Coordinates of C-alpha atoms in Angstrom, one line a residue:
M100 CA 32.5 40.3 190.1
P101 CA 30.0 37.5 189.5
A102 CA 31.5 34.0 189.1
V103 CA 31.5 32.6 185.6
D104 CA 30.4 29.0 185.3
R105 CA 32.6 26.7 183.3
D106 CA 31.2 25.4 180.0
D107 CA 28.9 22.4 180.5
S108 CA 31.1 20.3 178.2
D109 CA 34.0 20.8 180.7
K110 CA 32.1 19.4 183.6
S111 CA 32.0 16.0 182.0
K112 CA 35.8 15.9 181.5
T113 CA 38.4 14.8 184.0
A114 CA 42.2 14.9 184.1
M115 CA 44.1 11.9 182.7
R116 CA 45.8 9.3 184.8
L117 CA 49.0 8.7 183.0
P118 CA 51.7 5.9 183.5
Q119 CA 55.1 6.7 184.9
V120 CA 58.0 7.5 182.5
D121 CA 59.9 4.3 183.4
L122 CA 56.9 2.1 182.6
V123 CA 56.6 3.7 179.1
L124 CA 60.3 3.2 178.5
R125 CA 60.1 -0.6 179.3
Q126 CA 57.5 -1.1 176.5
P127 CA 59.1 -3.4 173.7
V128 CA 58.6 -0.8 170.9
L129 CA 61.0 1.5 172.8
E130 CA 63.3 -1.1 174.2
N131 CA 64.0 -2.0 170.5
L132 CA 65.1 1.5 169.9
V133 CA 67.7 1.7 172.7
S134 CA 70.4 0.4 170.4
V135 CA 70.1 3.5 168.1
I136 CA 68.9 6.2 170.5
D137 CA 70.2 6.6 174.0
R138 CA 67.7 5.8 176.7
S139 CA 68.1 9.4 178.2
Y140 CA 66.9 10.9 175.0
L141 CA 64.0 8.5 174.7
A142 CA 63.1 9.6 178.3
V143 CA 63.0 13.2 177.0
L144 CA 60.5 12.3 174.3
V145 CA 58.3 10.3 176.7
R146 CA 58.2 13.3 179.1
E147 CA 57.2 15.5 176.2
E148 CA 54.3 13.2 175.2
L149 CA 53.1 12.9 178.8
A150 CA 53.2 16.7 179.2
R151 CA 51.0 17.0 176.0
L152 CA 48.6 14.5 177.3
R153 CA 48.3 16.2 180.8
E154 CA 47.4 19.5 179.0
G155 CA 44.3 17.9 177.6
L156 CA 41.2 16.5 179.4
R157 CA 39.4 13.3 178.5
P158 CA 35.6 12.8 178.4
A159 CA 34.2 11.1 181.6
G160 CA 34.1 7.4 181.2
C161 CA 36.9 7.2 178.6
E162 CA 40.1 5.5 179.5
S163 CA 43.4 7.3 179.6
P164 CA 46.0 6.0 177.0
G165 CA 48.1 3.2 178.4
A166 CA 51.9 2.8 178.4
E167 CA 51.8 0.8 175.2
A168 CA 49.9 3.4 173.2
I169 CA 52.0 6.2 174.6
A170 CA 55.2 4.3 173.7
A171 CA 53.9 3.7 170.2
K172 CA 53.6 7.5 169.6
V173 CA 56.9 8.2 171.1
A174 CA 58.5 5.6 168.8
V175 CA 57.1 7.5 165.8
S176 CA 58.6 10.7 167.1
A177 CA 62.0 9.0 167.7
R178 CA 62.1 7.5 164.2
A179 CA 61.3 10.9 162.7
L180 CA 64.3 12.3 164.5
L181 CA 66.5 9.6 163.1
S182 CA 65.3 10.0 159.6
G183 CA 66.5 13.7 159.3
G184 CA 64.4 16.7 158.6
L185 CA 64.8 17.0 154.8
E186 CA 63.1 14.5 152.5
R187 CA 63.5 13.9 148.8
V188 CA 60.3 15.1 147.1
I189 CA 59.1 15.1 143.5
N190 CA 58.8 18.7 142.1
A191 CA 55.7 18.5 139.9
T192 CA 54.9 22.2 140.1
G193 CA 56.7 23.2 136.9
V194 CA 58.6 25.9 138.9
V195 CA 62.3 25.2 138.1
L196 CA 63.7 27.2 141.0
N197 CA 61.1 26.4 143.6
T198 CA 62.4 28.1 146.8
N199 CA 60.2 25.9 149.1
L200 CA 61.7 22.7 147.5
G201 CA 65.4 23.8 147.7
R202 CA 65.7 25.7 144.4
A203 CA 68.4 24.3 142.0
P204 CA 69.0 20.6 141.7
L205 CA 72.7 20.0 141.5
P206 CA 74.5 17.9 138.8
E207 CA 75.6 14.4 139.8
S208 CA 79.3 15.3 139.1
V209 CA 79.1 18.1 141.5
L210 CA 77.6 15.9 144.2
A211 CA 80.3 13.4 143.8
A212 CA 82.9 16.1 144.3
M213 CA 81.1 17.3 147.4
K214 CA 81.3 13.8 148.8
E215 CA 85.0 13.7 148.1
I216 CA 85.6 16.9 150.0
G217 CA 83.2 16.3 152.8
S218 CA 84.4 12.8 153.7
G219 CA 87.9 13.9 154.4
Y220 CA 90.2 16.9 154.9
S221 CA 90.6 19.6 152.2
S222 CA 92.8 22.4 151.1
L223 CA 90.3 25.0 152.3
E224 CA 92.7 27.6 153.6
I225 CA 96.2 26.3 152.8
D226 CA 98.3 27.2 149.9
L227 CA 99.7 23.8 148.8
E228 CA 102.7 25.5 147.1
S229 CA 104.0 27.5 150.0
G230 CA 102.4 25.6 152.9
K231 CA 101.1 28.9 154.3
R232 CA 97.6 30.0 155.1
G233 CA 95.6 30.9 152.0
E234 CA 92.2 32.4 151.1
R235 CA 89.3 30.0 150.9
T236 CA 87.8 31.5 147.8
R237 CA 90.9 31.8 145.7
R238 CA 89.8 29.2 143.1
T239 CA 86.2 30.6 143.1
S240 CA 87.8 34.1 142.4
R241 CA 90.0 32.6 139.6
L242 CA 87.0 30.9 138.0
L243 CA 84.8 34.1 138.1
G244 CA 87.7 36.0 136.7
V245 CA 87.8 33.8 133.7
L246 CA 83.9 33.6 133.3
T247 CA 83.1 37.2 134.0
G248 CA 86.3 39.4 133.9
S249 CA 86.1 40.3 137.6
E250 CA 89.4 41.0 139.5
M251 CA 88.4 39.2 142.7
A252 CA 85.5 37.5 144.4
I253 CA 84.3 36.2 147.8
V254 CA 81.5 34.0 148.8
V255 CA 79.0 34.4 151.7
N256 CA 76.0 32.4 152.8
N257 CA 73.3 34.1 150.7
N258 CA 72.7 37.2 148.5
A259 CA 71.1 39.2 151.3
S260 CA 74.4 38.6 153.2
S261 CA 76.4 40.0 150.3
V262 CA 74.4 43.2 150.3
M263 CA 74.7 43.5 154.0
L264 CA 78.4 42.9 153.9
A265 CA 78.8 45.5 151.0
V266 CA 77.0 48.1 153.0
A267 CA 78.9 47.4 156.3
A268 CA 82.3 47.5 154.4
L269 CA 81.6 50.5 152.1
A270 CA 78.9 52.7 153.7
H271 CA 78.7 52.0 157.4
G272 CA 77.4 55.3 159.0
K273 CA 76.9 56.7 155.5
E274 CA 74.2 57.0 153.0
V275 CA 73.3 54.4 150.3
I276 CA 71.6 55.9 147.3
V277 CA 68.8 53.6 145.8
S278 CA 66.0 54.3 143.3
R279 CA 62.6 54.1 144.8
G280 CA 61.7 51.8 142.0
E281 CA 64.3 49.3 143.2
L282 CA 63.4 49.0 146.9
I283 CA 62.8 45.3 146.6
E284 CA 61.4 42.8 149.0
I285 CA 62.5 39.2 148.7
G286 CA 60.9 36.0 150.0
G287 CA 60.2 35.8 153.7
S288 CA 59.4 39.5 154.0
F289 CA 63.1 40.6 153.9
R290 CA 63.2 44.2 152.6
L291 CA 66.2 46.0 151.1
P292 CA 65.7 49.1 153.4
D293 CA 65.9 46.8 156.5
V294 CA 69.1 45.0 155.2
I295 CA 70.7 48.4 154.6
A296 CA 69.7 49.6 158.1
G297 CA 70.8 46.4 159.7
A298 CA 74.3 46.9 158.2
G299 CA 74.7 50.3 159.6
G300 CA 73.9 52.3 156.4
A301 CA 71.3 55.1 155.9
L302 CA 69.0 54.7 153.0
K303 CA 68.8 57.6 150.6
E304 CA 65.8 57.1 148.3
V305 CA 65.9 58.9 144.9
G306 CA 63.4 59.3 142.1
T307 CA 59.9 57.9 142.2
T308 CA 58.5 54.4 141.9
N309 CA 58.1 54.5 138.2
K310 CA 60.7 57.3 137.1
T311 CA 64.2 57.8 138.2
R312 CA 66.7 60.0 136.3
L313 CA 70.5 60.4 136.4
S314 CA 69.9 63.9 137.9
D315 CA 68.2 62.3 140.9
Y316 CA 71.3 60.3 141.7
R317 CA 73.5 63.3 141.0
N318 CA 71.6 65.6 143.3
A319 CA 71.7 63.0 146.1
L320 CA 75.5 62.9 146.2
S321 CA 77.2 64.5 149.2
D322 CA 80.1 64.0 151.5
R323 CA 77.8 61.6 153.5
T324 CA 77.4 59.2 150.5
G325 CA 79.0 55.8 151.0
M326 CA 77.8 54.0 147.8
I327 CA 75.3 53.9 145.0
L328 CA 73.3 50.7 144.9
K329 CA 71.6 49.6 141.7
C330 CA 69.2 46.6 142.2
H331 CA 68.0 44.5 139.3
R332 CA 64.3 43.9 139.6
S333 CA 64.5 40.1 139.3
N334 CA 61.2 39.2 141.1
F335 CA 58.8 41.9 139.8
E336 CA 58.2 44.2 136.8
I337 CA 57.3 47.9 136.5
T338 CA 55.7 48.7 133.2
G339 CA 54.0 51.7 131.4
F340 CA 55.1 55.3 132.1
T341 CA 58.6 54.4 133.4
E342 CA 62.1 55.6 133.2
E343 CA 65.3 54.2 134.8
V344 CA 69.0 55.0 134.7
G345 CA 71.2 52.5 132.9
L346 CA 74.2 50.8 134.4
E347 CA 76.6 52.6 132.1
E348 CA 75.3 56.0 133.1
L349 CA 75.8 55.2 136.8
V350 CA 79.3 53.9 136.1
S351 CA 80.2 57.3 134.6
L352 CA 78.7 59.0 137.6
S353 CA 80.6 56.7 140.0
R354 CA 83.9 57.4 138.3
E355 CA 83.2 61.1 138.3
S356 CA 82.3 61.3 141.9
G357 CA 84.6 58.6 143.3
V358 CA 81.6 56.9 145.0
P359 CA 81.5 53.1 144.7
L360 CA 78.8 51.7 142.5
V361 CA 77.4 48.3 143.6
E362 CA 74.9 46.3 141.5
D363 CA 72.7 43.8 143.3
L364 CA 72.0 41.5 140.2
G365 CA 70.1 39.1 142.3
S366 CA 69.5 36.1 139.9
G367 CA 73.1 35.6 138.9
A368 CA 72.6 34.7 135.2
F369 CA 75.7 33.3 133.5
Y370 CA 73.8 32.2 130.4
D371 CA 71.7 33.9 127.7
M372 CA 68.2 33.1 128.8
S373 CA 66.8 34.2 125.4
C374 CA 67.9 30.7 124.1
F375 CA 64.8 29.4 126.0
G376 CA 62.3 31.9 124.5
L377 CA 62.6 34.2 127.6
Q378 CA 63.7 37.8 127.7
R379 CA 67.5 38.2 128.0
E380 CA 68.5 38.6 131.7
P381 CA 71.6 40.7 132.4
T382 CA 74.5 38.5 133.1
V383 CA 77.3 39.0 135.6
R384 CA 79.8 39.4 132.7
D385 CA 77.5 42.2 131.3
S386 CA 77.7 44.1 134.6
I387 CA 81.4 43.6 135.1
E388 CA 82.2 44.7 131.6
A389 CA 79.9 47.8 131.9
G390 CA 82.2 48.9 134.8
A391 CA 80.2 48.1 138.0
G392 CA 82.7 48.3 140.9
L393 CA 81.0 45.4 142.7
V394 CA 78.4 42.9 141.5
L395 CA 76.4 40.9 144.0
F396 CA 74.4 37.7 143.0
S397 CA 72.9 34.5 144.2
G398 CA 74.6 31.1 143.8
D399 CA 71.3 29.0 143.8
K400 CA 69.2 30.9 141.3
L401 CA 69.9 31.1 137.5
L402 CA 73.6 30.2 138.3
G403 CA 72.3 26.8 139.3
G404 CA 74.5 26.2 142.3
P405 CA 74.3 26.1 146.1
Q406 CA 72.7 28.7 148.4
A407 CA 75.4 31.4 148.4
G408 CA 75.9 35.1 147.9
I409 CA 78.8 36.1 145.7
A410 CA 80.5 39.5 145.6
A411 CA 82.7 40.0 142.5
G412 CA 84.3 42.9 140.9
S413 CA 87.1 45.4 141.7
R414 CA 90.0 44.0 143.8
V415 CA 90.0 47.1 145.9
L416 CA 86.3 46.9 146.7
V417 CA 86.3 43.1 147.3
E418 CA 89.3 43.4 149.6
K419 CA 87.4 45.9 151.7
L420 CA 84.5 43.4 152.1
R421 CA 87.0 40.5 152.8
K422 CA 88.7 42.5 155.5
N423 CA 85.5 43.6 157.2
P424 CA 84.8 41.7 160.5
M425 CA 81.3 40.8 159.3
Y426 CA 82.8 38.6 156.6
R427 CA 84.0 36.0 159.0
A428 CA 80.4 35.7 160.4
L429 CA 78.9 35.4 156.9
R430 CA 81.5 33.5 154.8
A431 CA 80.6 30.1 153.1
D432 CA 81.9 26.8 154.4
K433 CA 83.9 24.2 152.6
L434 CA 80.9 22.2 151.1
V435 CA 79.3 25.3 149.6
I436 CA 82.5 26.5 148.2
A437 CA 83.3 23.0 146.8
I438 CA 79.8 22.9 145.1
L439 CA 80.1 26.4 143.8
E440 CA 83.5 25.8 142.3
N441 CA 82.4 22.7 140.5
V442 CA 79.3 24.3 139.2
L443 CA 81.3 27.3 137.9
S444 CA 83.7 25.0 136.2
L445 CA 80.8 23.5 134.3
Y446 CA 80.3 26.9 132.6
L447 CA 83.6 26.5 131.0
S448 CA 82.0 23.8 128.8
P449 CA 81.0 24.7 125.3
H450 CA 77.5 23.7 126.2
P451 CA 76.8 24.4 129.9
E452 CA 73.1 24.0 129.2
K453 CA 73.8 20.3 129.0
E454 CA 75.7 20.2 132.3
I455 CA 73.8 22.6 134.6
A456 CA 70.6 21.1 135.8
V457 CA 68.6 24.4 135.9
L458 CA 69.5 25.1 132.3
A459 CA 68.9 21.5 131.2
L460 CA 65.4 21.6 132.6
A461 CA 64.7 24.9 130.7
A462 CA 66.1 23.5 127.5
I463 CA 63.8 20.4 127.3
P464 CA 62.0 20.7 124.0
L465 CA 58.2 21.0 124.2
Q466 CA 57.6 17.8 122.2
D467 CA 59.8 15.8 124.5
L468 CA 57.7 17.0 127.5
E469 CA 54.5 15.9 125.7
R470 CA 56.0 12.5 124.9
R471 CA 57.1 12.0 128.5
A472 CA 53.8 12.9 129.9
R473 CA 51.9 10.6 127.5
D474 CA 54.3 7.7 128.0
F475 CA 53.9 8.1 131.7
A476 CA 50.1 8.2 131.5
S477 CA 50.1 5.1 129.3
S478 CA 52.4 3.2 131.7
L479 CA 50.0 3.6 134.6
D480 CA 47.9 0.5 135.4
G481 CA 44.3 0.5 134.4
G482 CA 43.3 0.4 138.1
I483 CA 44.2 4.0 138.5
G484 CA 42.0 5.0 135.6
E485 CA 39.0 3.5 137.4
F486 CA 39.3 6.2 140.0
L487 CA 41.1 9.1 138.3
D488 CA 40.4 11.0 135.1
L489 CA 43.8 11.3 133.4
E490 CA 44.5 13.8 130.7
V491 CA 47.7 15.2 129.2
V492 CA 47.4 19.0 128.8
Q493 CA 49.4 22.0 127.9
T494 CA 50.5 24.3 130.7
R495 CA 53.1 26.9 131.5
S496 CA 56.2 26.5 133.7
A497 CA 58.1 29.2 135.5
F498 CA 61.7 29.7 136.5
G499 CA 60.7 31.0 139.9
G500 CA 63.2 31.7 142.7
G501 CA 62.7 35.5 142.3
S502 CA 63.9 35.4 138.6
T503 CA 62.5 36.2 135.2
P504 CA 59.3 37.9 136.5
G505 CA 56.2 37.7 134.3
Q506 CA 57.8 35.2 132.0
S507 CA 57.1 31.4 131.6
L508 CA 57.9 28.5 129.4
P509 CA 55.4 26.2 127.5
S510 CA 55.1 22.8 129.1
Y511 CA 52.9 19.7 129.4
A512 CA 51.3 18.3 132.5
L513 CA 49.3 15.2 133.5
S514 CA 45.9 16.4 134.7
L515 CA 44.2 14.4 137.5
R516 CA 40.6 14.6 138.7
A517 CA 38.9 12.1 141.0
K518 CA 35.8 10.5 139.5
D519 CA 34.4 10.4 143.0
K520 CA 33.2 14.0 143.3
S521 CA 33.5 13.9 147.1
V522 CA 37.2 13.9 146.7
S523 CA 38.3 17.4 145.7
A524 CA 41.5 18.3 143.8
S525 CA 42.8 19.9 147.0
A526 CA 42.4 16.6 148.9
L527 CA 44.0 14.6 146.1
S528 CA 47.0 17.1 146.1
T529 CA 47.3 16.7 149.8
A530 CA 47.3 13.0 149.6
L531 CA 50.1 13.0 147.0
R532 CA 52.1 15.4 149.3
R533 CA 51.8 12.8 152.1
A534 CA 52.9 9.9 150.0
Q535 CA 56.0 7.9 150.9
T536 CA 57.8 9.8 148.2
P537 CA 55.9 13.2 148.5
V538 CA 54.7 14.7 145.2
I539 CA 54.3 18.4 145.2
T540 CA 51.7 19.5 142.6
T541 CA 49.6 22.5 141.7
V542 CA 45.8 22.6 141.6
N543 CA 44.0 24.5 138.7
A544 CA 40.3 24.5 137.9
D545 CA 39.7 21.7 140.4
R546 CA 42.3 19.5 138.7
V547 CA 45.7 18.3 140.0
L548 CA 48.6 19.1 137.6
I549 CA 51.8 17.2 137.4
D550 CA 54.1 19.4 135.2
F551 CA 56.7 17.2 133.5
R552 CA 59.3 20.0 133.0
T553 CA 60.4 19.6 136.7
V554 CA 59.8 15.8 137.0
L555 CA 63.4 14.5 136.9
G556 CA 64.3 11.2 135.1
A557 CA 65.0 9.6 138.5
D558 CA 61.5 10.7 139.7
I559 CA 59.5 8.7 137.2
D560 CA 59.3 5.3 139.1
P561 CA 58.7 6.9 142.5
L562 CA 56.1 9.1 141.0
R563 CA 54.2 6.1 139.5
T564 CA 54.4 4.3 142.9
S565 CA 53.1 7.4 144.8
L566 CA 50.2 7.7 142.4
K567 CA 49.3 4.1 142.8
T568 CA 49.5 4.0 146.6
T569 CA 47.6 7.4 146.8
A570 CA 44.8 6.0 144.6
E571 CA 44.7 2.9 146.8
D572 CA 44.5 4.9 150.0
L573 CA 41.9 7.2 148.7
F574 CA 39.7 5.0 146.8
I575 CA 40.3 1.3 146.9
K576 CA 40.6 0.9 150.7
R577 CA 37.3 2.7 151.1
I578 CA 35.4 0.2 148.9

């Protein structure tokens, strides 16, 4: 086989001559970090940086980076580790439950309670009356009983986990009957059929994508059936020539056949969303009162709490889930339970929409959003206006988080466009995302939009600062 010549550009490149690890560690910028990061871990970071440099080639005649330059890069990596992975960002997207941004913001009172529990010991699994071991979700179960009428409840780490646990406990090695029109896929490409199979169940599809009748469920029942699963389509719609079986009809079939009926409600609504001009979402209480044996829902969607999956309903069915070995692997920890309990307790208020952050954001009147956007625009220094066209515009906000599909809320946004046509809206959006306090925006028609429905009160000053520094970095420093 004939030899293949290397690219001519490679012939002019040579391997780097790099300093020893110890020499890099002795540089002042790293010596100053030894008090907060052990020297052995700094050495790991130095070796990683040297390995990256060795993988590259440098153009002939160019000097290899010295110990000081390498130490400076390592110092940046070290400080990034110390600062933690999560950063506070400003959600200017208008998506209330923005999955990429952590979904539901939590009320201050709830965060204070979390600090109280997290900074010491807690009564997680002890009955303070008897001194004996107790169940960690006993208060959650009690709260849900009052709020929804359920007999018992447990908490796991997300709603996909609650579905998996239900299948494992009620239908392992058996069939799970699901309408084809409800075979949902959630974010991250997790599909319901895969969750069922992973828990040891066998999917039994009934009906068609757009039409499923009660007879389809009835004809699918056999001695191999473990459970009937109804899934609320909380992240997509099917319209037109459609038909589906109501929950009440499936409850009757479940009672007649003795096969458990489980509803995956998904969004976990506890409040009538029609108050905000949206279609009414079925609530957990609706499903419990209709007779569903088990209702599964998320804690961090319309409920407005932490990431969690909740299984509530019949004591007999919930006990089966609680006693399944998988529950121990999936159950929630003390902080999640503490947050969830405190959020649920806020629903006891006569006006939970004033207490729950997600509901409060949805409840902001349109005129208030317009006033906030205009006040903010007028508060910006004139210097920004030299470089950006600013305009307050009407827009639409969304709940997001796989809830209320196809619906939106009217809102107001501050529209930004660079007067320098060489700076695109995408570049401006990227620069705002890289600000000291990152601002996450949307881009529409070559304009950057800052939707004030999701800009919290505490975000106003940092948002102003981020806009000013971004304008300076993009425009002023280039003059």
